[in-house]
mmCIF file of C-alpha atoms in Angstrom:
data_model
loop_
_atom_site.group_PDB
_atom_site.id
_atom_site.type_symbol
_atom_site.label_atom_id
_atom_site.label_comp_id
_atom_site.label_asym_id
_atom_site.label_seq_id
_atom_site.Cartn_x
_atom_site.Cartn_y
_atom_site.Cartn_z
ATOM 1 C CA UNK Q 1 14.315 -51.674 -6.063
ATOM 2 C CA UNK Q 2 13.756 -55.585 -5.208
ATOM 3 C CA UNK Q 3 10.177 -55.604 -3.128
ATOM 4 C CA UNK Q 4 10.221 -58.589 -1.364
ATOM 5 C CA UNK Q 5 7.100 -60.512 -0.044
ATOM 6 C CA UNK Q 6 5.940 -61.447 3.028
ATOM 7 C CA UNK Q 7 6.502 -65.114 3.200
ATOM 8 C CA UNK Q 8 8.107 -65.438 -0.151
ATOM 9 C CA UNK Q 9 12.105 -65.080 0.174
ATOM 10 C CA UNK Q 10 12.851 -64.395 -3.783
ATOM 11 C CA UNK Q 11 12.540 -60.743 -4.284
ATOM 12 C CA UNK Q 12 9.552 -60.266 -6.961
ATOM 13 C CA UNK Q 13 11.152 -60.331 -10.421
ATOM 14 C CA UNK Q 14 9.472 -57.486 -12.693
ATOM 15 C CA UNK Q 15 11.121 -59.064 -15.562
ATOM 16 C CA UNK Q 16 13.228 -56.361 -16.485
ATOM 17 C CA UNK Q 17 16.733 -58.066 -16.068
ATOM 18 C CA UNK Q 18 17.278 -58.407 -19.892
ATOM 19 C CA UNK Q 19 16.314 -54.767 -20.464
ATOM 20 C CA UNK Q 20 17.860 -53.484 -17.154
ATOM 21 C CA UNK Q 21 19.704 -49.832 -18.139
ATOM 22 C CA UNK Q 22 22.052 -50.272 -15.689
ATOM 23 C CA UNK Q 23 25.533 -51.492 -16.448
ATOM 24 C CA UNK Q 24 25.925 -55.119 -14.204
ATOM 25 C CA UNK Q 25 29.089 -53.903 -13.012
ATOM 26 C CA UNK Q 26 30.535 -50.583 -12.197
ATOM 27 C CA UNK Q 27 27.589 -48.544 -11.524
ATOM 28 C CA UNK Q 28 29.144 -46.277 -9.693
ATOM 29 C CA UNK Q 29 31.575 -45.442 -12.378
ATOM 30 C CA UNK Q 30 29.037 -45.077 -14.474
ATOM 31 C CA UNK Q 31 26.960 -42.712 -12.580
ATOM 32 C CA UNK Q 32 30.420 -40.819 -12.074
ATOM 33 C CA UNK Q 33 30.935 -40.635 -15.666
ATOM 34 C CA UNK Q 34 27.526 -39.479 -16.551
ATOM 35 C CA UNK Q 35 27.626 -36.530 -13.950
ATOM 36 C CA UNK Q 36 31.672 -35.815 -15.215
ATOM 37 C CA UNK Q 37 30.035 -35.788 -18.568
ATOM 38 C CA UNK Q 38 27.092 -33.453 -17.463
ATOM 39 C CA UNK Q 39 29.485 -31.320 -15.738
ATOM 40 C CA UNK Q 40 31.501 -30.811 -18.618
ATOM 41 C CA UNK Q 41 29.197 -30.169 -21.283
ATOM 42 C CA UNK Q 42 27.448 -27.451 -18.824
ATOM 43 C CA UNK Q 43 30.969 -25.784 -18.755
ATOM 44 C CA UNK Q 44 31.605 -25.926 -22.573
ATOM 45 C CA UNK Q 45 27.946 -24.535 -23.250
ATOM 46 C CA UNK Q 46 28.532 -22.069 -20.806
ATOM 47 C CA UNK Q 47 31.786 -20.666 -22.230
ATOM 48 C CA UNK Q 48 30.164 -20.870 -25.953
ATOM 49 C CA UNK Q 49 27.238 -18.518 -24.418
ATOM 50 C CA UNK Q 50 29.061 -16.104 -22.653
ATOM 51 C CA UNK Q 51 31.541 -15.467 -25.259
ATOM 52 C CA UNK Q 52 29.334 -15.671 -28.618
ATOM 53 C CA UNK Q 53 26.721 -13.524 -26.841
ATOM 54 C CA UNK Q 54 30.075 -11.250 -25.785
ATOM 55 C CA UNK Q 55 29.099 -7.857 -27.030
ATOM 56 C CA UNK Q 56 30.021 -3.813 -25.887
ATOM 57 C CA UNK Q 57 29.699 -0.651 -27.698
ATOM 58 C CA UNK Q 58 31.255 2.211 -26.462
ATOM 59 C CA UNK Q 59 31.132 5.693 -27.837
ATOM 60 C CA UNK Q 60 34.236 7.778 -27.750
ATOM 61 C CA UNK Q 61 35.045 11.448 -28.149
ATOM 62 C CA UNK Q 62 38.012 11.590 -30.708
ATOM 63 C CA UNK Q 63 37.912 14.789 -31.497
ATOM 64 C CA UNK Q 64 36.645 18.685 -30.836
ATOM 65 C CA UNK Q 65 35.903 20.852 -34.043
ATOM 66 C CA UNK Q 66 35.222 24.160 -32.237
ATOM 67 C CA UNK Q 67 32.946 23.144 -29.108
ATOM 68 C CA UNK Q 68 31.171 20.336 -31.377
ATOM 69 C CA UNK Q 69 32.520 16.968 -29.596
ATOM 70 C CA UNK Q 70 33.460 14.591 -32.722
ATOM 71 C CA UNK Q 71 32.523 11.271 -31.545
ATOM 72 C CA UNK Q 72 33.301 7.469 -32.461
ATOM 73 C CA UNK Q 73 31.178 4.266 -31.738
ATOM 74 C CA UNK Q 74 33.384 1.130 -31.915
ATOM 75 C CA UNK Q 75 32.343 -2.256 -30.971
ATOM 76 C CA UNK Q 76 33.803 -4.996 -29.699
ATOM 77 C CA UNK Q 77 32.740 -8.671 -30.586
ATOM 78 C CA UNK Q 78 33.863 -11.324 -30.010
ATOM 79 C CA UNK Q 79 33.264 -12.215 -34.266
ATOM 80 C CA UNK Q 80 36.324 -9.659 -34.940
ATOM 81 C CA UNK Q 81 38.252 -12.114 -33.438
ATOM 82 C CA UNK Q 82 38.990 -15.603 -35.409
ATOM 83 C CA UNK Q 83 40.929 -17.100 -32.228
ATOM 84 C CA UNK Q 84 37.501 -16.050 -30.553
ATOM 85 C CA UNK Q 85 35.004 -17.670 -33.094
ATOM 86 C CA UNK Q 86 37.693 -20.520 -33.147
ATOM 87 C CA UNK Q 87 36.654 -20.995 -29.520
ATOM 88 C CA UNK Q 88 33.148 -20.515 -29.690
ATOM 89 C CA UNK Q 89 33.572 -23.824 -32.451
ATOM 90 C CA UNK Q 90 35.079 -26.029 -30.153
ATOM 91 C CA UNK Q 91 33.551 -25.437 -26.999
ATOM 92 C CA UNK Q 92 29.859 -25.617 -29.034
ATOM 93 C CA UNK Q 93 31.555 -29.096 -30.329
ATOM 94 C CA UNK Q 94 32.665 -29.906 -27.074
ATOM 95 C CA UNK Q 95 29.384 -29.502 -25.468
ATOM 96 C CA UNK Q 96 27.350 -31.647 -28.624
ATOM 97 C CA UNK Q 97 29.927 -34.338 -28.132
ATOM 98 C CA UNK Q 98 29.415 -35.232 -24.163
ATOM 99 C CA UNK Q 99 26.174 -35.610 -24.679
ATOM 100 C CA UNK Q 100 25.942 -37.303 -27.682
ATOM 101 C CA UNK Q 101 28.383 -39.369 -25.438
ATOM 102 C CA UNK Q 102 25.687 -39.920 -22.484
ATOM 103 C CA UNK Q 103 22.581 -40.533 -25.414
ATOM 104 C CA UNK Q 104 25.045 -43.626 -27.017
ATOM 105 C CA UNK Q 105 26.209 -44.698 -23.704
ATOM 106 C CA UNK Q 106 22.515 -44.664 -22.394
ATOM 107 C CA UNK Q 107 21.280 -46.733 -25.573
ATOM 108 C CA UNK Q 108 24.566 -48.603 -25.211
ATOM 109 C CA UNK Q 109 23.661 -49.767 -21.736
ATOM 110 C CA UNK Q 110 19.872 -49.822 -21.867
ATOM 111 C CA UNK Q 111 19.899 -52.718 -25.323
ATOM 112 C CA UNK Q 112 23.215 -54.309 -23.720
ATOM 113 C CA UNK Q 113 24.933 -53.544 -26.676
ATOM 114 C CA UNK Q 114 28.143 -55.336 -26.535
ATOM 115 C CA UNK Q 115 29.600 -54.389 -30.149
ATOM 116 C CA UNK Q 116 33.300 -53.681 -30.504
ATOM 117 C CA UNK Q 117 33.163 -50.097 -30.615
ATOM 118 C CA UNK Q 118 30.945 -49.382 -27.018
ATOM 119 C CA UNK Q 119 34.229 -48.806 -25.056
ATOM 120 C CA UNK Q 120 37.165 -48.151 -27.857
ATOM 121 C CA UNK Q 121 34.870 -45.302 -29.690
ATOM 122 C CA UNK Q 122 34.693 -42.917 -26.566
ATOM 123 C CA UNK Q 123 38.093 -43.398 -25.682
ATOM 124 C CA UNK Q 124 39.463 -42.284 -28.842
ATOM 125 C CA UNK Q 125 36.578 -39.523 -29.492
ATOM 126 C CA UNK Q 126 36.965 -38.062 -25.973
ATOM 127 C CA UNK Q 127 40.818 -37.897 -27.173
ATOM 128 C CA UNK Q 128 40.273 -36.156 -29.920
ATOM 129 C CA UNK Q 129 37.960 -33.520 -28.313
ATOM 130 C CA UNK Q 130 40.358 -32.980 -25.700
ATOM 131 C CA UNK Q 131 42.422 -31.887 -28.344
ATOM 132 C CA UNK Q 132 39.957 -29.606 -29.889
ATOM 133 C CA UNK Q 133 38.410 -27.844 -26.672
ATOM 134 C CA UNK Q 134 42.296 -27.369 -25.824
ATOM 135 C CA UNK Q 135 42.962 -25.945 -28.865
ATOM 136 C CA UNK Q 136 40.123 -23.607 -29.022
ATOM 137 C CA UNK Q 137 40.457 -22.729 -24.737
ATOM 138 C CA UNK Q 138 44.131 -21.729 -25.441
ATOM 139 C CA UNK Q 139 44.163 -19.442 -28.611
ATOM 140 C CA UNK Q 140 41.773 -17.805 -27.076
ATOM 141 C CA UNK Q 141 43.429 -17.344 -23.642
ATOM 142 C CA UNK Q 142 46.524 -15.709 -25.233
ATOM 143 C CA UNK Q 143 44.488 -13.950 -27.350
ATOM 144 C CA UNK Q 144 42.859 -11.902 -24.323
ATOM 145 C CA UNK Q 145 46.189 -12.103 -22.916
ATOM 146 C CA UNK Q 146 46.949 -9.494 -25.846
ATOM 147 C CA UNK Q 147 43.332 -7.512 -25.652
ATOM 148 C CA UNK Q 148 44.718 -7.413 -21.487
ATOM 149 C CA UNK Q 149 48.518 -6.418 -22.234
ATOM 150 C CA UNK Q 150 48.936 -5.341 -25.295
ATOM 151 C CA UNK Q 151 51.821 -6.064 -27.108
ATOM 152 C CA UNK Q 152 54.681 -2.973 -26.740
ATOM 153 C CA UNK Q 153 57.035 -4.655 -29.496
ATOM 154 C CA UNK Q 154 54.279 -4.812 -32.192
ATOM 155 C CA UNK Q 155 52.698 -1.963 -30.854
ATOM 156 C CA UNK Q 156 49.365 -3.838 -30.163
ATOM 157 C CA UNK Q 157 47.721 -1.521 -27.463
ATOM 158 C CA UNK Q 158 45.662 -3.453 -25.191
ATOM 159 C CA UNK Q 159 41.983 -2.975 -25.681
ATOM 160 C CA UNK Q 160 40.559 -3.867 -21.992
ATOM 161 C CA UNK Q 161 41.146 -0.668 -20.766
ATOM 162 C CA UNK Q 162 38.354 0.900 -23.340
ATOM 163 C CA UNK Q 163 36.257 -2.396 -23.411
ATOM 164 C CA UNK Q 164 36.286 -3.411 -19.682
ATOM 165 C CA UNK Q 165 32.689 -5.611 -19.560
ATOM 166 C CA UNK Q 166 33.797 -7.321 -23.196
ATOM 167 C CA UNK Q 167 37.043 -8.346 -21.443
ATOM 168 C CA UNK Q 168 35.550 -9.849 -18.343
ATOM 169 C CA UNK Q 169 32.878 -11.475 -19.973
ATOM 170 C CA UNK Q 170 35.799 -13.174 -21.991
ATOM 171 C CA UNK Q 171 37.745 -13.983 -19.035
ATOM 172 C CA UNK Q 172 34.242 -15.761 -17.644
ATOM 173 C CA UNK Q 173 33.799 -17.798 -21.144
ATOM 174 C CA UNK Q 174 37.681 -19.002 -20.600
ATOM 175 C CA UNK Q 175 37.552 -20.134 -16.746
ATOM 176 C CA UNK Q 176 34.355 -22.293 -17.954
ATOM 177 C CA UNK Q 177 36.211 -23.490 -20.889
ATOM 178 C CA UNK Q 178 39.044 -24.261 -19.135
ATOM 179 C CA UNK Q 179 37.321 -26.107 -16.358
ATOM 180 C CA UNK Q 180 35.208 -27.815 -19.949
ATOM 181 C CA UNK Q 181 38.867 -28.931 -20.511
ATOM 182 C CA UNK Q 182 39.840 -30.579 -17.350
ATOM 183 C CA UNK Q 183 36.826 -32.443 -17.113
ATOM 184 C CA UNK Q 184 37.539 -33.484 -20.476
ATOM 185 C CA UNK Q 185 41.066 -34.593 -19.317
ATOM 186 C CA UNK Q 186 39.286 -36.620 -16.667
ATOM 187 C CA UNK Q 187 36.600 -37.569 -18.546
ATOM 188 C CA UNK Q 188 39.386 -38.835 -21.385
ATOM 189 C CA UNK Q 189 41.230 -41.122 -18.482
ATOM 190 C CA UNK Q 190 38.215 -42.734 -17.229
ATOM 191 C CA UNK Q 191 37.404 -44.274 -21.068
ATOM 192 C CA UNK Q 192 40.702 -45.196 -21.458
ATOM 193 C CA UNK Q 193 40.349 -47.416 -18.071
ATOM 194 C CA UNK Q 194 37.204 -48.112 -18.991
ATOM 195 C CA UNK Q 195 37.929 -49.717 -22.512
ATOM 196 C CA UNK Q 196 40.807 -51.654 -20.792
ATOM 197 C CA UNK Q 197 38.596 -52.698 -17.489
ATOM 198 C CA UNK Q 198 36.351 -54.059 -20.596
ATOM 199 C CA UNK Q 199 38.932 -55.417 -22.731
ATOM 200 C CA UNK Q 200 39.464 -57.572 -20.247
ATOM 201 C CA UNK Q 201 36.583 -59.774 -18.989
ATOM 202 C CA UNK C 1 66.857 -64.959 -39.053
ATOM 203 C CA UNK C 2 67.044 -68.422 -38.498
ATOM 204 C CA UNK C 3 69.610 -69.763 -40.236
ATOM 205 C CA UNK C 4 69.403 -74.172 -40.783
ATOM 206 C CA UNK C 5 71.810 -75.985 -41.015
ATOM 207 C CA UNK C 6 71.890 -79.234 -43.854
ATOM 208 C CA UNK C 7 70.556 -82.027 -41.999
ATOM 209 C CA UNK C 8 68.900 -80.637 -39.155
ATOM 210 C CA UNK C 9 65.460 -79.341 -39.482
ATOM 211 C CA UNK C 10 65.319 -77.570 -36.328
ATOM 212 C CA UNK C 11 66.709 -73.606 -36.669
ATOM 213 C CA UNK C 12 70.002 -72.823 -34.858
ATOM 214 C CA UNK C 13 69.089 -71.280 -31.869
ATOM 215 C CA UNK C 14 71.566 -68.424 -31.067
ATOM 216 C CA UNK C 15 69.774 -68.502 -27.259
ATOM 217 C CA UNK C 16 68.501 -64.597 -27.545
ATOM 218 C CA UNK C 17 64.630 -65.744 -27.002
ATOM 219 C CA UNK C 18 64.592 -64.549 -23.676
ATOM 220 C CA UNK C 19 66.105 -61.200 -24.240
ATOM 221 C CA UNK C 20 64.545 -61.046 -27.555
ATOM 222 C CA UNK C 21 63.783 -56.750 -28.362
ATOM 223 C CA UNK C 22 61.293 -57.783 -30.713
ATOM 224 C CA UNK C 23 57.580 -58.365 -29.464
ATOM 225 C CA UNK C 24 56.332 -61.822 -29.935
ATOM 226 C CA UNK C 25 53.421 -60.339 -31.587
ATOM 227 C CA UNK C 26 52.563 -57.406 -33.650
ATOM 228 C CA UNK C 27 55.804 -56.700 -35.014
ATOM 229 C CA UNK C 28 54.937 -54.851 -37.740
ATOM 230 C CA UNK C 29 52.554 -52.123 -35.816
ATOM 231 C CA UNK C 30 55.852 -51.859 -33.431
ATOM 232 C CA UNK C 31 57.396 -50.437 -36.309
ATOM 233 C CA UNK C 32 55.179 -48.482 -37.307
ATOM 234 C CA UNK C 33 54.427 -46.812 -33.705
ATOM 235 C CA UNK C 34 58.438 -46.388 -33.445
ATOM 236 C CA UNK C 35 58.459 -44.935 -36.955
ATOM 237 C CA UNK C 36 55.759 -42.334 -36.013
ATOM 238 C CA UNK C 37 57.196 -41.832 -32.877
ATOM 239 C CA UNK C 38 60.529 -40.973 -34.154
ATOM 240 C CA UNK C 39 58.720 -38.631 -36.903
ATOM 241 C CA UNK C 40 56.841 -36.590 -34.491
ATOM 242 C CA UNK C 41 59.373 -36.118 -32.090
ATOM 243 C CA UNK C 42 61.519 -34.765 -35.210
ATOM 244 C CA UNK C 43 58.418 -32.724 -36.480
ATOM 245 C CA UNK C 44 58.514 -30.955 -32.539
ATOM 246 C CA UNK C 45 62.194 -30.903 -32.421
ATOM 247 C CA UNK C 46 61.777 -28.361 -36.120
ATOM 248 C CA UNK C 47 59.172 -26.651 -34.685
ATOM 249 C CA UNK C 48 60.689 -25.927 -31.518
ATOM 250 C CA UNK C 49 64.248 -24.515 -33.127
ATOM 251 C CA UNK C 50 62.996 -22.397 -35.940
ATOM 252 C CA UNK C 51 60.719 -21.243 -33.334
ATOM 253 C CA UNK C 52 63.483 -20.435 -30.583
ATOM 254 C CA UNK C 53 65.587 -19.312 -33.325
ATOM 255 C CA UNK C 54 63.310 -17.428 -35.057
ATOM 256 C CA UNK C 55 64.603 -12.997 -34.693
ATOM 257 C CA UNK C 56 64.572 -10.560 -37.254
ATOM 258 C CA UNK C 57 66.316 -7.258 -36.648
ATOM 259 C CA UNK C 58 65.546 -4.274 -38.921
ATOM 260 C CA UNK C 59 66.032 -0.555 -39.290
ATOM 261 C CA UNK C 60 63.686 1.781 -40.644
ATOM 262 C CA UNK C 61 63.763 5.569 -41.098
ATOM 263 C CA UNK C 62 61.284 7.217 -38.767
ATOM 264 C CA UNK C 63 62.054 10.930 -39.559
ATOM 265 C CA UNK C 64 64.481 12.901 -41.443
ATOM 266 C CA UNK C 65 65.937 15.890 -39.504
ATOM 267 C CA UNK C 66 67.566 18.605 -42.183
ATOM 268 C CA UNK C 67 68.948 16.032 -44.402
ATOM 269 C CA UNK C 68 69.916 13.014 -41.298
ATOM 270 C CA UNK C 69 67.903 10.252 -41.518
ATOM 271 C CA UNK C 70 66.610 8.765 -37.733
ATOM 272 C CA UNK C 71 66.776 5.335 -37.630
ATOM 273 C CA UNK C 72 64.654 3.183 -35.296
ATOM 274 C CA UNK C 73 66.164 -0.399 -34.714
ATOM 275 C CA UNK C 74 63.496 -2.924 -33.987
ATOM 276 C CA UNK C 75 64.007 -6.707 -33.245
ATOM 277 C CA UNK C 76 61.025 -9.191 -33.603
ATOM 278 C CA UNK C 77 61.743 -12.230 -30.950
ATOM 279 C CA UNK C 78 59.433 -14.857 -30.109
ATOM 280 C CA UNK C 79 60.501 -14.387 -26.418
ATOM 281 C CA UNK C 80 58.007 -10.926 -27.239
ATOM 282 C CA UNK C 81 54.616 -13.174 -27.303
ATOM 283 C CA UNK C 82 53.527 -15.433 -24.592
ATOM 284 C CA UNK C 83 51.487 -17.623 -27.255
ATOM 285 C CA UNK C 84 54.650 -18.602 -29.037
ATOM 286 C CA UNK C 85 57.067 -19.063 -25.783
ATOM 287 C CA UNK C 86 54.339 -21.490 -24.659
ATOM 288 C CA UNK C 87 54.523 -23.255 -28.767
ATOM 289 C CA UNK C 88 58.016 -23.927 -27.674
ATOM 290 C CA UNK C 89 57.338 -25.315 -24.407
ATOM 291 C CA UNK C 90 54.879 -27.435 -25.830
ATOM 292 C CA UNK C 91 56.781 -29.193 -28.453
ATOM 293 C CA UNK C 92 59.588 -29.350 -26.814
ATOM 294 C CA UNK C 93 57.404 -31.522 -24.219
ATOM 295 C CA UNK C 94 56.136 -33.162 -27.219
ATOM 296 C CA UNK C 95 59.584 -33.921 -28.944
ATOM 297 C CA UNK C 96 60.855 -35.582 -24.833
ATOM 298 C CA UNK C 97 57.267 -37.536 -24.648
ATOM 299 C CA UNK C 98 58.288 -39.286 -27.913
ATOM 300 C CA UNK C 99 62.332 -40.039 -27.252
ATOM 301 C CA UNK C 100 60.791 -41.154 -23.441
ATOM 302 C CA UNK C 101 57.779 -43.670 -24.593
ATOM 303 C CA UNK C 102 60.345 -44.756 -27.008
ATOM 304 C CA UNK C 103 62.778 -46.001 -24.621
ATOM 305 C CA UNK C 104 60.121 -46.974 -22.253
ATOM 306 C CA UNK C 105 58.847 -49.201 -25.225
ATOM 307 C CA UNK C 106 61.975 -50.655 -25.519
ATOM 308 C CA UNK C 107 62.851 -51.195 -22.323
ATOM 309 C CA UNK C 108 59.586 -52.662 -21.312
ATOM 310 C CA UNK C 109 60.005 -55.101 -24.773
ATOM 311 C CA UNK C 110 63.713 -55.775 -23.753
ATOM 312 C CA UNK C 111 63.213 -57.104 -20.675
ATOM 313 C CA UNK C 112 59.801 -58.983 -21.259
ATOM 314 C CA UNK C 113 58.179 -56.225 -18.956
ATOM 315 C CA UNK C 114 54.429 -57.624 -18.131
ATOM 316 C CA UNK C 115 53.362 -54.930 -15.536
ATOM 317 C CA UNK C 116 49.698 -53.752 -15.839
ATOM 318 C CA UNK C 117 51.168 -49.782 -16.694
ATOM 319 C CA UNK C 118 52.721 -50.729 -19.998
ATOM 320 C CA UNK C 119 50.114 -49.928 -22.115
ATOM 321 C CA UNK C 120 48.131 -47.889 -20.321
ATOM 322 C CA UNK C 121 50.589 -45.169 -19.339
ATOM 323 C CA UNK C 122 51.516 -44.695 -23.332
ATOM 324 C CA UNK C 123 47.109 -44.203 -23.782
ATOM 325 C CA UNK C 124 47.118 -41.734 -20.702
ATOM 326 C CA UNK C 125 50.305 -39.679 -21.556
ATOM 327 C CA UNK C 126 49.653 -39.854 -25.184
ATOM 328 C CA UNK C 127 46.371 -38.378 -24.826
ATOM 329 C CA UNK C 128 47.570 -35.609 -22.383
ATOM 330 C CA UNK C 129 50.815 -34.750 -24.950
ATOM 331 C CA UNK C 130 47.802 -34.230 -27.810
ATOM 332 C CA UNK C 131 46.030 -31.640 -25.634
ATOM 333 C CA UNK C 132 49.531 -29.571 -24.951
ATOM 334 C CA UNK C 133 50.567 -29.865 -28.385
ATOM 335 C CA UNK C 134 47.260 -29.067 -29.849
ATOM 336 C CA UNK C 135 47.242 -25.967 -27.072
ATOM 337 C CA UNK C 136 50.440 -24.457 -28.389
ATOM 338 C CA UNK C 137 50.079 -25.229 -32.108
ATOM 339 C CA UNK C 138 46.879 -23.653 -32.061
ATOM 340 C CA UNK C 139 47.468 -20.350 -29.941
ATOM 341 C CA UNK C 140 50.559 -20.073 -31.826
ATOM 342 C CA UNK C 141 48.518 -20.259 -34.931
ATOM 343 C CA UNK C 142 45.892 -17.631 -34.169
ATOM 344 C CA UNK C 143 48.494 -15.006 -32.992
ATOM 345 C CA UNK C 144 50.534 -15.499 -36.121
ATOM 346 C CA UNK C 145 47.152 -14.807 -37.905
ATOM 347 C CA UNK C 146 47.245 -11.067 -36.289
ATOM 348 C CA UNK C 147 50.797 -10.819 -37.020
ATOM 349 C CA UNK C 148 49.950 -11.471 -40.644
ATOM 350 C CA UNK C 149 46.217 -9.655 -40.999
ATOM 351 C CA UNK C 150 46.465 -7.670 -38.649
ATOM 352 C CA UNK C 151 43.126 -7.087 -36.168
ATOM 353 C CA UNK C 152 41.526 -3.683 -37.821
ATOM 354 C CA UNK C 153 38.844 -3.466 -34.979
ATOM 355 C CA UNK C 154 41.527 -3.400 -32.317
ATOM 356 C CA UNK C 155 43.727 -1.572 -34.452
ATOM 357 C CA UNK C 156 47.012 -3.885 -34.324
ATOM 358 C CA UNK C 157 48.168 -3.502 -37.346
ATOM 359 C CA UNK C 158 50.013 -5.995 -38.723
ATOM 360 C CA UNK C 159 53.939 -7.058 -38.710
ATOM 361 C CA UNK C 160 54.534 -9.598 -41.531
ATOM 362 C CA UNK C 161 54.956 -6.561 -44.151
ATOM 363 C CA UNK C 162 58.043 -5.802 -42.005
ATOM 364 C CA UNK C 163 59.462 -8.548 -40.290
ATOM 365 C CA UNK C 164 58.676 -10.759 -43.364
ATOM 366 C CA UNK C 165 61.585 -13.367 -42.631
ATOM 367 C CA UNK C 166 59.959 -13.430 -38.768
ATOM 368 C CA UNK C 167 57.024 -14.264 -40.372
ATOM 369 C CA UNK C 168 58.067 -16.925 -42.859
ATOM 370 C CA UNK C 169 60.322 -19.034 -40.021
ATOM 371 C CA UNK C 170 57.108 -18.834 -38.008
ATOM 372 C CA UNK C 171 54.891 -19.954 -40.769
ATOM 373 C CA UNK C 172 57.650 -22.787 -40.973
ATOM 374 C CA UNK C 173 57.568 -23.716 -37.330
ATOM 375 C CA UNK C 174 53.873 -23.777 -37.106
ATOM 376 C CA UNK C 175 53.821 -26.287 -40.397
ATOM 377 C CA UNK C 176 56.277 -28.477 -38.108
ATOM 378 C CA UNK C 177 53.586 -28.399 -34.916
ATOM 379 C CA UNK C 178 50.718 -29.297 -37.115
ATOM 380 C CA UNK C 179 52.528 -32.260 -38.749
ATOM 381 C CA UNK C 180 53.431 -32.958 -34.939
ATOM 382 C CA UNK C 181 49.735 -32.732 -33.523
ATOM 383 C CA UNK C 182 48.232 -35.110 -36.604
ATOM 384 C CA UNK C 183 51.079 -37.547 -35.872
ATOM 385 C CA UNK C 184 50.603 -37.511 -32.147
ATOM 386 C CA UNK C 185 46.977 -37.611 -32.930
ATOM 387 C CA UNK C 186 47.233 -40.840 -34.882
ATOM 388 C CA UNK C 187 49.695 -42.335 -32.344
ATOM 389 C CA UNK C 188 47.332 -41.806 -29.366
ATOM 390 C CA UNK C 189 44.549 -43.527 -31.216
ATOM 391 C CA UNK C 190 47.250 -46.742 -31.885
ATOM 392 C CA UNK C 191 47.880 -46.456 -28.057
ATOM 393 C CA UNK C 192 44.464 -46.616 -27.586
ATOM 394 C CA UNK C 193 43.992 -49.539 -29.976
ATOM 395 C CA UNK C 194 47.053 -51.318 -28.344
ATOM 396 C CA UNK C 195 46.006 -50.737 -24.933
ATOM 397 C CA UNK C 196 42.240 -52.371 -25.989
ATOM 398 C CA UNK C 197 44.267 -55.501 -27.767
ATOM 399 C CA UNK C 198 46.770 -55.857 -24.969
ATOM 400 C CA UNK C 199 44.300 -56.143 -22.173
ATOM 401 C CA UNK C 200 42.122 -58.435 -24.334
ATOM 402 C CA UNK C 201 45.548 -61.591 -23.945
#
């Protein structure tokens, strides 16, 4: 904020100009990015939490030897599944990288760091996580497509019918992974215009 | 080539500068993009067929009434799993994204096209054809990973001990998506890199 003086018409200079953390031009982008960048890593952190803390044991009666009930405890985690752990990876990844994304651009901006690599790294890293979070988001969504279903020709029965709090927990962790990956998609665009907006001047 | 004649220094002009197909600069990575281009699109183009093409029909004996044998006829299709209906999808996009951006390319080369989309279209689309192929690679991956191990805790057992041929052209097609999805990954980082020099002129 410029104070001004009374009589004085040039706003009072703190002397910060050369160590100002605010990018001179596109502030708003920036701002936009940061919160895109928030956003997302919320969502990816979210889907890794709800789905590696993704845990239900049921006990079933298989079996009656006279009137003795033979029961069976089976759990369901989210471990048995490597599409699952596959997804807890990426999204954990996903999350690490946005904001190891805001701590270089914030360091980037605040030192007016005007290397090479400011704009071209996060366009081709954001790329390249894109890939990973959509990777991990899909496996897993066809996976609980299976748990949901079943599968009649390989005579996969679905499991969501015995597991019904492990499924919708997983169907939580994939809407916030899937919204992780749609920011990311967004997030991916805005570095590519925002290495060629730079490339430019 | 430019061909000279005896006495005159100057190369015969054959008049083709202004419709020249070549860039003026960077040659050599125009090969090389068109060369990866045209490798990917190929490495889709194999995953998608033995995928689509991929059925296996068998008969096993299920009982034996007196001394008549029942036979059960079972046919493994891809069409029977969502995760590797959407692998085809996917590189099938994958394999029309590369033919496309390589006609686009030479189009836009051909005709001297300056327009501020050339190489920033390639970056965006690029990018968004890694997270598709990645998606369906990977899905396509996991679920062939039941198919082979088999998920004890769900009980699906697994199918590769009888549809092993099923099995194998999968394995096949899924080699073919991977080789896709590291090509398209290295081509969307060359986008990238050609978007950053091309807005730099």
């Amino acid at each position: 904020m410029a104070l001004q003086s009374g009589d004085n018409e040039k706003p009072i200079s703190f002397g910060y100009n050369s160590m100002s953390w605010k990018p001179k031009s596109g502030t708003g982008s920036y701002w936009t990015l940061l919160g895109l960048r928030l956003l997302a890593a919320l969502a990816a952190a979210v889907a890794t939490l709800v789905m590696a803390l993704n845990k239900e044991t049921k006990t079933f009666v298989v079996a009656t030897i006279g009137t003795t009930p033979v029961n069976l405890t089976l759990t369901a985690k989210f471990q048995h599944t490597p599409a699952f752990v596959f997804f807890v990876i990426a999204n954990t990844m996903a999350c690490f990288h946005n904001l190891v994304m805001i701590i270089v651009d914030f360091l980037g901006t605040k030192f007016e760091h005007k290397g090479h690599l400011r704009y071209l790294m996060p366009a081709i890293l954001d790329m390249l996580n894109v890939a990973l979070v959509s990777g991990g988001a899909n496996a897993a969504a066809f996976m609980a497509e299976v748990g949901k279903n079943g599968n009649s020709h390989a005579r996969w029965d679905k499991i969501c019918d015995k597991f019904d709090k492990f499924c919708d927990h997983g169907a939580g962790a994939l809407i916030a992974s899937f919204v992780a990956l749609a920011l990311m998609l967004i997030i991916s665009v805005i570095s590519i215009l925002k290495l060629r907006a730079n490339s430019k001047n």
